[in-house]
Amino acid sequence: MKLIAVDVDGTLINSKNQISKKTKDTLIKAAKIGNKIVIVSGRPAPGLKALAKELEFDKFHGLLSSNNGSTITDFASGEIIADHFLDMDLARKILKESLKIDLEIVLPHGDILISDKNHKYLDHELRLLKLQSKIIPDVRENLSFKINKILFAGEPEKVDKYYPFLEENYGEITSQVRSHPYNYEVMPKGLSKGASLLEIAKFYQIKREDIIAFGDELNDLTMIESAGVGVAMANAVDDLKEIADYITLSNDEDGIAYYLDRFVL
């Protein structure tokens, strides 16, 4: 049995934000013959449900590794295999002190996205994930619920300018990743997409060499490094291609299916 891990944006879905029929059919075929498929994404789990249904995860117990590996869920049963949260005091401290920097926040919480105000980055996430939002004006000063991560958002030049503040002040006590030019995410220490794959492999007694991971962005680096075979999409950033074991076709050319048809199925 192989553990086949796929990132979403730029990997599983094409530039039309769809799973192509070829990629869908190939992943379902891989699941039917006994492989374990996992969607690994920075998105919260509720934002992955539609994709999981398309891939028939309800039939084959496909997995969701959401919030960059913070939560691992068996889609069919709803069983939460792992759930990692930021320490409450630390989360409050980061939220309060980050008022000094000009970046917006989005806090995934269950099936809603929370922020302290409406902004275009929240709107983008809502459209992409098809979730609801809640505005809590004082959430930075009075966080009252557990969170898996803090998503900071802004124009790329603003993220470039301000992420060093987060890295310098909290880099040693959290995990952080630039998941998109517009996004910077802060998570519990030790958490990453790669760490979640190793956690899943241990749970299902799958050998590391039997992990295959597909990705395209910087937050996929740990996933590619942790897998027995790390596969970069042709549209991947150069840093990912440099460490990948294999470079497949792009997400618009069924790169996942191209690899699996040749080496797994």
PDB file of C-alpha atoms in Angstrom:
ATOM      1  CA  MET A   1       0.000   0.000   0.000  1.00  0.00           C
ATOM      2  CA  LYS A   2       1.198   3.469  -0.932  1.00  0.00           C
ATOM      3  CA  LEU A   3       0.316   6.684   0.866  1.00  0.00           C
ATOM      4  CA  ILE A   4      -0.383   9.134  -1.962  1.00  0.00           C
ATOM      5  CA  ALA A   5      -0.453  12.761  -0.799  1.00  0.00           C
ATOM      6  CA  VAL A   6      -1.682  15.600  -2.995  1.00  0.00           C
ATOM      7  CA  ASP A   7      -1.595  19.327  -2.399  1.00  0.00           C
ATOM      8  CA  VAL A   8      -4.653  21.224  -3.693  1.00  0.00           C
ATOM      9  CA  ASP A   9      -3.982  24.590  -5.330  1.00  0.00           C
ATOM     10  CA  GLY A  10      -1.613  24.271  -8.263  1.00  0.00           C
ATOM     11  CA  THR A  11      -1.459  20.486  -7.860  1.00  0.00           C
ATOM     12  CA  LEU A  12      -4.737  18.590  -7.526  1.00  0.00           C
ATOM     13  CA  ILE A  13      -6.846  21.301  -9.139  1.00  0.00           C
ATOM     14  CA  ASN A  14      -6.104  22.988 -12.434  1.00  0.00           C
ATOM     15  CA  SER A  15      -6.105  26.679 -13.309  1.00  0.00           C
ATOM     16  CA  LYS A  16      -9.914  26.528 -13.551  1.00  0.00           C
ATOM     17  CA  ASN A  17     -10.052  25.418  -9.890  1.00  0.00           C
ATOM     18  CA  GLN A  18     -11.302  21.990 -10.937  1.00  0.00           C
ATOM     19  CA  ILE A  19     -10.110  18.411 -10.649  1.00  0.00           C
ATOM     20  CA  SER A  20      -9.806  17.166 -14.208  1.00  0.00           C
ATOM     21  CA  LYS A  21     -11.578  13.935 -15.126  1.00  0.00           C
ATOM     22  CA  LYS A  22      -8.252  12.218 -15.846  1.00  0.00           C
ATOM     23  CA  THR A  23      -6.757  13.142 -12.470  1.00  0.00           C
ATOM     24  CA  LYS A  24      -9.963  12.223 -10.633  1.00  0.00           C
ATOM     25  CA  ASP A  25     -10.308   8.838 -12.340  1.00  0.00           C
ATOM     26  CA  THR A  26      -6.648   7.993 -11.720  1.00  0.00           C
ATOM     27  CA  LEU A  27      -6.767   8.806  -8.006  1.00  0.00           C
ATOM     28  CA  ILE A  28      -9.994   6.836  -7.572  1.00  0.00           C
ATOM     29  CA  LYS A  29      -8.390   3.882  -9.375  1.00  0.00           C
ATOM     30  CA  ALA A  30      -5.387   4.108  -7.033  1.00  0.00           C
ATOM     31  CA  ALA A  31      -7.724   4.059  -4.017  1.00  0.00           C
ATOM     32  CA  LYS A  32      -9.701   1.101  -5.376  1.00  0.00           C
ATOM     33  CA  ILE A  33      -6.602  -1.085  -5.500  1.00  0.00           C
ATOM     34  CA  GLY A  34      -5.783  -0.365  -1.881  1.00  0.00           C
ATOM     35  CA  ASN A  35      -3.676   2.763  -1.740  1.00  0.00           C
ATOM     36  CA  LYS A  36      -4.405   5.437   0.861  1.00  0.00           C
ATOM     37  CA  ILE A  37      -5.069   8.888  -0.633  1.00  0.00           C
ATOM     38  CA  VAL A  38      -4.672  12.062   1.419  1.00  0.00           C
ATOM     39  CA  ILE A  39      -5.409  15.652   0.468  1.00  0.00           C
ATOM     40  CA  VAL A  40      -2.808  17.821   2.193  1.00  0.00           C
ATOM     41  CA  SER A  41      -3.666  21.499   2.240  1.00  0.00           C
ATOM     42  CA  GLY A  42      -3.393  24.788   4.047  1.00  0.00           C
ATOM     43  CA  ARG A  43      -7.179  24.954   3.776  1.00  0.00           C
ATOM     44  CA  PRO A  44      -9.362  24.042   6.778  1.00  0.00           C
ATOM     45  CA  ALA A  45     -11.076  20.652   6.552  1.00  0.00           C
ATOM     46  CA  PRO A  46     -14.572  22.006   5.748  1.00  0.00           C
ATOM     47  CA  GLY A  47     -13.064  23.730   2.716  1.00  0.00           C
ATOM     48  CA  LEU A  48     -11.882  20.361   1.382  1.00  0.00           C
ATOM     49  CA  LYS A  49     -15.168  18.446   1.604  1.00  0.00           C
ATOM     50  CA  ALA A  50     -16.272  19.030  -1.988  1.00  0.00           C
ATOM     51  CA  LEU A  51     -12.916  17.812  -3.328  1.00  0.00           C
ATOM     52  CA  ALA A  52     -13.026  14.757  -1.058  1.00  0.00           C
ATOM     53  CA  LYS A  53     -16.490  13.847  -2.317  1.00  0.00           C
ATOM     54  CA  GLU A  54     -15.332  14.152  -5.927  1.00  0.00           C
ATOM     55  CA  LEU A  55     -12.535  11.696  -5.196  1.00  0.00           C
ATOM     56  CA  GLU A  56     -14.963   9.296  -3.466  1.00  0.00           C
ATOM     57  CA  PHE A  57     -13.196   9.550  -0.120  1.00  0.00           C
ATOM     58  CA  ASP A  58     -16.445   8.443   1.508  1.00  0.00           C
ATOM     59  CA  LYS A  59     -16.058   5.019  -0.151  1.00  0.00           C
ATOM     60  CA  PHE A  60     -12.333   4.506   0.314  1.00  0.00           C
ATOM     61  CA  HIS A  61     -11.662   6.288   3.622  1.00  0.00           C
ATOM     62  CA  GLY A  62      -9.499   8.959   2.080  1.00  0.00           C
ATOM     63  CA  LEU A  63      -7.835  11.366   4.489  1.00  0.00           C
ATOM     64  CA  LEU A  64      -7.748  15.124   4.910  1.00  0.00           C
ATOM     65  CA  SER A  65      -4.624  16.785   6.307  1.00  0.00           C
ATOM     66  CA  SER A  66      -5.855  20.338   6.766  1.00  0.00           C
ATOM     67  CA  ASN A  67      -4.431  23.628   8.029  1.00  0.00           C
ATOM     68  CA  ASN A  68      -0.964  22.602   6.800  1.00  0.00           C
ATOM     69  CA  GLY A  69      -1.018  19.365   8.757  1.00  0.00           C
ATOM     70  CA  SER A  70      -2.590  20.618  11.980  1.00  0.00           C
ATOM     71  CA  THR A  71      -5.642  18.347  11.687  1.00  0.00           C
ATOM     72  CA  ILE A  72      -5.890  14.856  10.156  1.00  0.00           C
ATOM     73  CA  THR A  73      -9.359  13.441   9.470  1.00  0.00           C
ATOM     74  CA  ASP A  74     -10.774  10.211   8.037  1.00  0.00           C
ATOM     75  CA  PHE A  75     -13.357  11.686   5.681  1.00  0.00           C
ATOM     76  CA  ALA A  76     -15.741   8.709   5.614  1.00  0.00           C
ATOM     77  CA  SER A  77     -16.005   8.162   9.371  1.00  0.00           C
ATOM     78  CA  GLY A  78     -15.300  11.709  10.508  1.00  0.00           C
ATOM     79  CA  GLU A  79     -12.673  10.318  12.905  1.00  0.00           C
ATOM     80  CA  ILE A  80     -10.069  12.927  13.835  1.00  0.00           C
ATOM     81  CA  ILE A  81      -6.762  11.093  13.872  1.00  0.00           C
ATOM     82  CA  ALA A  82      -4.790  14.132  15.061  1.00  0.00           C
ATOM     83  CA  ASP A  83      -5.654  17.704  16.032  1.00  0.00           C
ATOM     84  CA  HIS A  84      -2.948  20.180  17.021  1.00  0.00           C
ATOM     85  CA  PHE A  85      -3.703  23.644  18.419  1.00  0.00           C
ATOM     86  CA  LEU A  86      -1.657  26.726  19.179  1.00  0.00           C
ATOM     87  CA  ASP A  87      -1.203  27.296  22.901  1.00  0.00           C
ATOM     88  CA  MET A  88      -3.941  29.759  23.894  1.00  0.00           C
ATOM     89  CA  ASP A  89      -1.649  32.196  25.702  1.00  0.00           C
ATOM     90  CA  LEU A  90       0.801  32.150  22.809  1.00  0.00           C
ATOM     91  CA  ALA A  91      -1.976  32.646  20.234  1.00  0.00           C
ATOM     92  CA  ARG A  92      -3.319  35.622  22.196  1.00  0.00           C
ATOM     93  CA  LYS A  93       0.171  37.105  22.439  1.00  0.00           C
ATOM     94  CA  ILE A  94       0.815  36.769  18.695  1.00  0.00           C
ATOM     95  CA  LEU A  95      -2.567  38.204  17.766  1.00  0.00           C
ATOM     96  CA  LYS A  96      -2.176  41.170  20.090  1.00  0.00           C
ATOM     97  CA  GLU A  97       1.423  41.987  19.218  1.00  0.00           C
ATOM     98  CA  SER A  98       0.802  41.571  15.490  1.00  0.00           C
ATOM     99  CA  LEU A  99      -1.393  44.669  15.644  1.00  0.00           C
ATOM    100  CA  LYS A 100       1.960  46.419  15.127  1.00  0.00           C
ATOM    101  CA  ILE A 101       2.206  45.106  11.574  1.00  0.00           C
ATOM    102  CA  ASP A 102      -0.010  45.939   8.620  1.00  0.00           C
ATOM    103  CA  LEU A 103      -1.311  42.460   7.803  1.00  0.00           C
ATOM    104  CA  GLU A 104      -4.864  41.147   8.024  1.00  0.00           C
ATOM    105  CA  ILE A 105      -5.802  37.934   9.866  1.00  0.00           C
ATOM    106  CA  VAL A 106      -8.013  34.937   9.128  1.00  0.00           C
ATOM    107  CA  LEU A 107      -8.687  32.339  11.830  1.00  0.00           C
ATOM    108  CA  PRO A 108     -10.231  29.029  10.691  1.00  0.00           C
ATOM    109  CA  HIS A 109     -12.577  27.695  13.372  1.00  0.00           C
ATOM    110  CA  GLY A 110     -14.761  24.706  12.541  1.00  0.00           C
ATOM    111  CA  ASP A 111     -16.747  25.522   9.431  1.00  0.00           C
ATOM    112  CA  ILE A 112     -16.368  29.301   9.711  1.00  0.00           C
ATOM    113  CA  LEU A 113     -13.583  31.802   9.104  1.00  0.00           C
ATOM    114  CA  ILE A 114     -13.107  34.485  11.736  1.00  0.00           C
ATOM    115  CA  SER A 115     -11.432  37.885  11.491  1.00  0.00           C
ATOM    116  CA  ASP A 116     -11.505  41.179  13.342  1.00  0.00           C
ATOM    117  CA  LYS A 117     -12.930  42.984  10.312  1.00  0.00           C
ATOM    118  CA  ASN A 118     -14.007  42.445   6.741  1.00  0.00           C
ATOM    119  CA  HIS A 119     -11.198  42.581   4.163  1.00  0.00           C
ATOM    120  CA  LYS A 120     -10.553  41.350   0.645  1.00  0.00           C
ATOM    121  CA  TYR A 121      -8.358  38.453   1.730  1.00  0.00           C
ATOM    122  CA  LEU A 122     -11.156  37.102   3.914  1.00  0.00           C
ATOM    123  CA  ASP A 123     -13.535  37.518   0.972  1.00  0.00           C
ATOM    124  CA  HIS A 124     -11.129  35.572  -1.238  1.00  0.00           C
ATOM    125  CA  GLU A 125     -10.942  32.702   1.259  1.00  0.00           C
ATOM    126  CA  LEU A 126     -14.731  32.628   1.580  1.00  0.00           C
ATOM    127  CA  ARG A 127     -15.209  32.399  -2.181  1.00  0.00           C
ATOM    128  CA  LEU A 128     -12.498  29.777  -2.554  1.00  0.00           C
ATOM    129  CA  LEU A 129     -13.578  27.570   0.344  1.00  0.00           C
ATOM    130  CA  LYS A 130     -17.333  28.249   0.182  1.00  0.00           C
ATOM    131  CA  LEU A 131     -17.524  28.818   3.944  1.00  0.00           C
ATOM    132  CA  GLN A 132     -19.203  31.396   6.158  1.00  0.00           C
ATOM    133  CA  SER A 133     -17.461  34.136   8.133  1.00  0.00           C
ATOM    134  CA  LYS A 134     -17.843  35.800  11.516  1.00  0.00           C
ATOM    135  CA  ILE A 135     -16.416  39.181  12.459  1.00  0.00           C
ATOM    136  CA  ILE A 136     -15.249  39.540  16.073  1.00  0.00           C
ATOM    137  CA  PRO A 137     -13.776  43.055  16.385  1.00  0.00           C
ATOM    138  CA  ASP A 138     -11.819  42.334  19.587  1.00  0.00           C
ATOM    139  CA  VAL A 139     -10.644  38.809  18.700  1.00  0.00           C
ATOM    140  CA  ARG A 140      -6.984  39.893  18.734  1.00  0.00           C
ATOM    141  CA  GLU A 141      -7.270  41.031  22.349  1.00  0.00           C
ATOM    142  CA  ASN A 142      -9.805  38.480  23.599  1.00  0.00           C
ATOM    143  CA  LEU A 143      -9.359  35.164  21.800  1.00  0.00           C
ATOM    144  CA  SER A 144     -11.707  32.682  23.511  1.00  0.00           C
ATOM    145  CA  PHE A 145     -11.476  29.554  21.338  1.00  0.00           C
ATOM    146  CA  LYS A 146      -8.755  27.142  20.256  1.00  0.00           C
ATOM    147  CA  ILE A 147      -7.183  27.633  16.826  1.00  0.00           C
ATOM    148  CA  ASN A 148      -4.954  25.455  14.659  1.00  0.00           C
ATOM    149  CA  LYS A 149      -3.258  28.365  12.939  1.00  0.00           C
ATOM    150  CA  ILE A 150      -3.203  32.095  12.284  1.00  0.00           C
ATOM    151  CA  LEU A 151      -3.296  33.135   8.653  1.00  0.00           C
ATOM    152  CA  PHE A 152      -1.764  36.561   7.999  1.00  0.00           C
ATOM    153  CA  ALA A 153      -2.599  38.123   4.647  1.00  0.00           C
ATOM    154  CA  GLY A 154      -1.605  41.146   2.595  1.00  0.00           C
ATOM    155  CA  GLU A 155      -0.184  42.247  -0.709  1.00  0.00           C
ATOM    156  CA  PRO A 156       3.036  40.331  -1.470  1.00  0.00           C
ATOM    157  CA  GLU A 157       5.244  43.349  -0.787  1.00  0.00           C
ATOM    158  CA  LYS A 158       3.592  43.792   2.627  1.00  0.00           C
ATOM    159  CA  VAL A 159       4.041  40.128   3.460  1.00  0.00           C
ATOM    160  CA  ASP A 160       7.693  40.484   2.419  1.00  0.00           C
ATOM    161  CA  LYS A 161       8.044  43.478   4.718  1.00  0.00           C
ATOM    162  CA  TYR A 162       6.298  42.138   7.816  1.00  0.00           C
ATOM    163  CA  TYR A 163       6.790  38.373   7.971  1.00  0.00           C
ATOM    164  CA  PRO A 164      10.301  38.847   9.460  1.00  0.00           C
ATOM    165  CA  PHE A 165       8.581  40.320  12.554  1.00  0.00           C
ATOM    166  CA  LEU A 166       6.701  37.051  13.022  1.00  0.00           C
ATOM    167  CA  GLU A 167       9.746  34.944  12.227  1.00  0.00           C
ATOM    168  CA  GLU A 168      12.092  36.832  14.552  1.00  0.00           C
ATOM    169  CA  ASN A 169       9.689  36.979  17.485  1.00  0.00           C
ATOM    170  CA  TYR A 170       7.958  33.599  17.275  1.00  0.00           C
ATOM    171  CA  GLY A 171       9.982  31.505  14.848  1.00  0.00           C
ATOM    172  CA  GLU A 172      11.560  29.381  17.579  1.00  0.00           C
ATOM    173  CA  ILE A 173       8.260  28.575  19.318  1.00  0.00           C
ATOM    174  CA  THR A 174       5.969  28.072  16.308  1.00  0.00           C
ATOM    175  CA  SER A 175       6.090  26.637  12.802  1.00  0.00           C
ATOM    176  CA  GLN A 176       5.697  29.217  10.039  1.00  0.00           C
ATOM    177  CA  VAL A 177       5.293  29.005   6.288  1.00  0.00           C
ATOM    178  CA  ARG A 178       4.767  31.268   3.293  1.00  0.00           C
ATOM    179  CA  SER A 179       1.885  29.345   1.723  1.00  0.00           C
ATOM    180  CA  HIS A 180       1.146  31.864  -1.042  1.00  0.00           C
ATOM    181  CA  PRO A 181       2.586  35.236  -2.094  1.00  0.00           C
ATOM    182  CA  TYR A 182      -0.355  36.831  -0.234  1.00  0.00           C
ATOM    183  CA  ASN A 183      -0.338  34.534   2.825  1.00  0.00           C
ATOM    184  CA  TYR A 184       1.896  33.770   5.803  1.00  0.00           C
ATOM    185  CA  GLU A 185       0.807  31.128   8.306  1.00  0.00           C
ATOM    186  CA  VAL A 186       1.743  30.524  11.941  1.00  0.00           C
ATOM    187  CA  MET A 187       1.083  27.083  13.419  1.00  0.00           C
ATOM    188  CA  PRO A 188       2.033  24.975  16.461  1.00  0.00           C
ATOM    189  CA  LYS A 189       5.725  24.144  16.755  1.00  0.00           C
ATOM    190  CA  GLY A 190       6.735  21.071  14.758  1.00  0.00           C
ATOM    191  CA  LEU A 191       3.691  21.143  12.498  1.00  0.00           C
ATOM    192  CA  SER A 192       4.028  20.967   8.713  1.00  0.00           C
ATOM    193  CA  LYS A 193       2.618  19.106   5.771  1.00  0.00           C
ATOM    194  CA  GLY A 194       5.597  16.777   5.918  1.00  0.00           C
ATOM    195  CA  ALA A 195       5.157  16.071   9.616  1.00  0.00           C
ATOM    196  CA  SER A 196       1.508  15.176   9.006  1.00  0.00           C
ATOM    197  CA  LEU A 197       2.498  12.619   6.368  1.00  0.00           C
ATOM    198  CA  LEU A 198       4.860  10.914   8.797  1.00  0.00           C
ATOM    199  CA  GLU A 199       2.104  10.985  11.431  1.00  0.00           C
ATOM    200  CA  ILE A 200      -0.325   9.347   9.000  1.00  0.00           C
ATOM    201  CA  ALA A 201       2.257   6.783   7.898  1.00  0.00           C
ATOM    202  CA  LYS A 202       2.904   5.807  11.516  1.00  0.00           C
ATOM    203  CA  PHE A 203      -0.824   5.513  12.243  1.00  0.00           C
ATOM    204  CA  TYR A 204      -1.390   3.191   9.263  1.00  0.00           C
ATOM    205  CA  GLN A 205       1.978   1.431   9.531  1.00  0.00           C
ATOM    206  CA  ILE A 206       3.079   2.574   6.096  1.00  0.00           C
ATOM    207  CA  LYS A 207       6.808   2.726   5.434  1.00  0.00           C
ATOM    208  CA  ARG A 208       8.316   6.092   4.614  1.00  0.00           C
ATOM    209  CA  GLU A 209       9.591   4.800   1.287  1.00  0.00           C
ATOM    210  CA  ASP A 210       5.964   4.069   0.351  1.00  0.00           C
ATOM    211  CA  ILE A 211       4.917   7.721   0.660  1.00  0.00           C
ATOM    212  CA  ILE A 212       4.449   9.623  -2.614  1.00  0.00           C
ATOM    213  CA  ALA A 213       3.809  13.366  -2.348  1.00  0.00           C
ATOM    214  CA  PHE A 214       2.801  15.875  -5.025  1.00  0.00           C
ATOM    215  CA  GLY A 215       3.189  19.637  -4.574  1.00  0.00           C
ATOM    216  CA  ASP A 216       3.988  22.971  -6.170  1.00  0.00           C
ATOM    217  CA  GLU A 217       4.477  25.681  -3.513  1.00  0.00           C
ATOM    218  CA  LEU A 218       6.859  26.563  -0.684  1.00  0.00           C
ATOM    219  CA  ASN A 219       4.549  25.127   1.969  1.00  0.00           C
ATOM    220  CA  ASP A 220       4.945  21.768   0.178  1.00  0.00           C
ATOM    221  CA  LEU A 221       8.708  21.629   0.766  1.00  0.00           C
ATOM    222  CA  THR A 222       8.478  19.557   3.960  1.00  0.00           C
ATOM    223  CA  MET A 223       6.022  17.193   2.282  1.00  0.00           C
ATOM    224  CA  ILE A 224       8.365  16.598  -0.651  1.00  0.00           C
ATOM    225  CA  GLU A 225      11.299  16.119   1.739  1.00  0.00           C
ATOM    226  CA  SER A 226       9.427  13.683   4.000  1.00  0.00           C
ATOM    227  CA  ALA A 227       8.104  11.435   1.234  1.00  0.00           C
ATOM    228  CA  GLY A 228       9.865   8.413  -0.130  1.00  0.00           C
ATOM    229  CA  VAL A 229       9.226   9.987  -3.526  1.00  0.00           C
ATOM    230  CA  GLY A 230       8.645  13.728  -3.721  1.00  0.00           C
ATOM    231  CA  VAL A 231       7.051  14.824  -7.004  1.00  0.00           C
ATOM    232  CA  ALA A 232       7.045  18.470  -8.092  1.00  0.00           C
ATOM    233  CA  MET A 233       4.543  19.727 -10.632  1.00  0.00           C
ATOM    234  CA  ALA A 234       5.960  21.356 -13.767  1.00  0.00           C
ATOM    235  CA  ASN A 235       4.387  24.605 -12.532  1.00  0.00           C
ATOM    236  CA  ALA A 236       6.093  24.319  -9.127  1.00  0.00           C
ATOM    237  CA  VAL A 237       8.396  26.977  -7.703  1.00  0.00           C
ATOM    238  CA  ASP A 238      12.071  26.402  -8.409  1.00  0.00           C
ATOM    239  CA  ASP A 239      12.961  25.667  -4.775  1.00  0.00           C
ATOM    240  CA  LEU A 240      10.592  22.708  -4.813  1.00  0.00           C
ATOM    241  CA  LYS A 241      11.848  21.386  -8.134  1.00  0.00           C
ATOM    242  CA  GLU A 242      15.415  21.450  -6.834  1.00  0.00           C
ATOM    243  CA  ILE A 243      14.682  18.973  -4.028  1.00  0.00           C
ATOM    244  CA  ALA A 244      12.072  16.820  -5.784  1.00  0.00           C
ATOM    245  CA  ASP A 245      12.840  13.247  -6.831  1.00  0.00           C
ATOM    246  CA  TYR A 246      10.751  13.672  -9.952  1.00  0.00           C
ATOM    247  CA  ILE A 247       9.216  16.547 -11.921  1.00  0.00           C
ATOM    248  CA  THR A 248       5.914  15.636 -13.555  1.00  0.00           C
ATOM    249  CA  LEU A 249       3.631  17.539 -15.915  1.00  0.00           C
ATOM    250  CA  SER A 250       1.763  20.637 -14.746  1.00  0.00           C
ATOM    251  CA  ASN A 251      -1.573  20.741 -12.940  1.00  0.00           C
ATOM    252  CA  ASP A 252      -3.183  21.703 -16.257  1.00  0.00           C
ATOM    253  CA  GLU A 253      -1.651  18.618 -17.920  1.00  0.00           C
ATOM    254  CA  ASP A 254      -2.781  15.977 -15.395  1.00  0.00           C
ATOM    255  CA  GLY A 255       0.643  15.767 -13.777  1.00  0.00           C
ATOM    256  CA  ILE A 256      -0.579  13.579 -10.901  1.00  0.00           C
ATOM    257  CA  ALA A 257      -2.178  11.076 -13.275  1.00  0.00           C
ATOM    258  CA  TYR A 258       0.884  11.125 -15.526  1.00  0.00           C
ATOM    259  CA  TYR A 259       3.130   9.977 -12.666  1.00  0.00           C
ATOM    260  CA  LEU A 260       0.754   7.455 -11.115  1.00  0.00           C
ATOM    261  CA  ASP A 261      -0.037   5.793 -14.460  1.00  0.00           C
ATOM    262  CA  ARG A 262       3.652   5.239 -15.108  1.00  0.00           C
ATOM    263  CA  PHE A 263       4.974   4.223 -11.712  1.00  0.00           C
ATOM    264  CA  VAL A 264       2.120   3.053  -9.465  1.00  0.00           C
ATOM    265  CA  LEU A 265      -0.874   1.708 -11.407  1.00  0.00           C
TER     266      LEU A 265
END
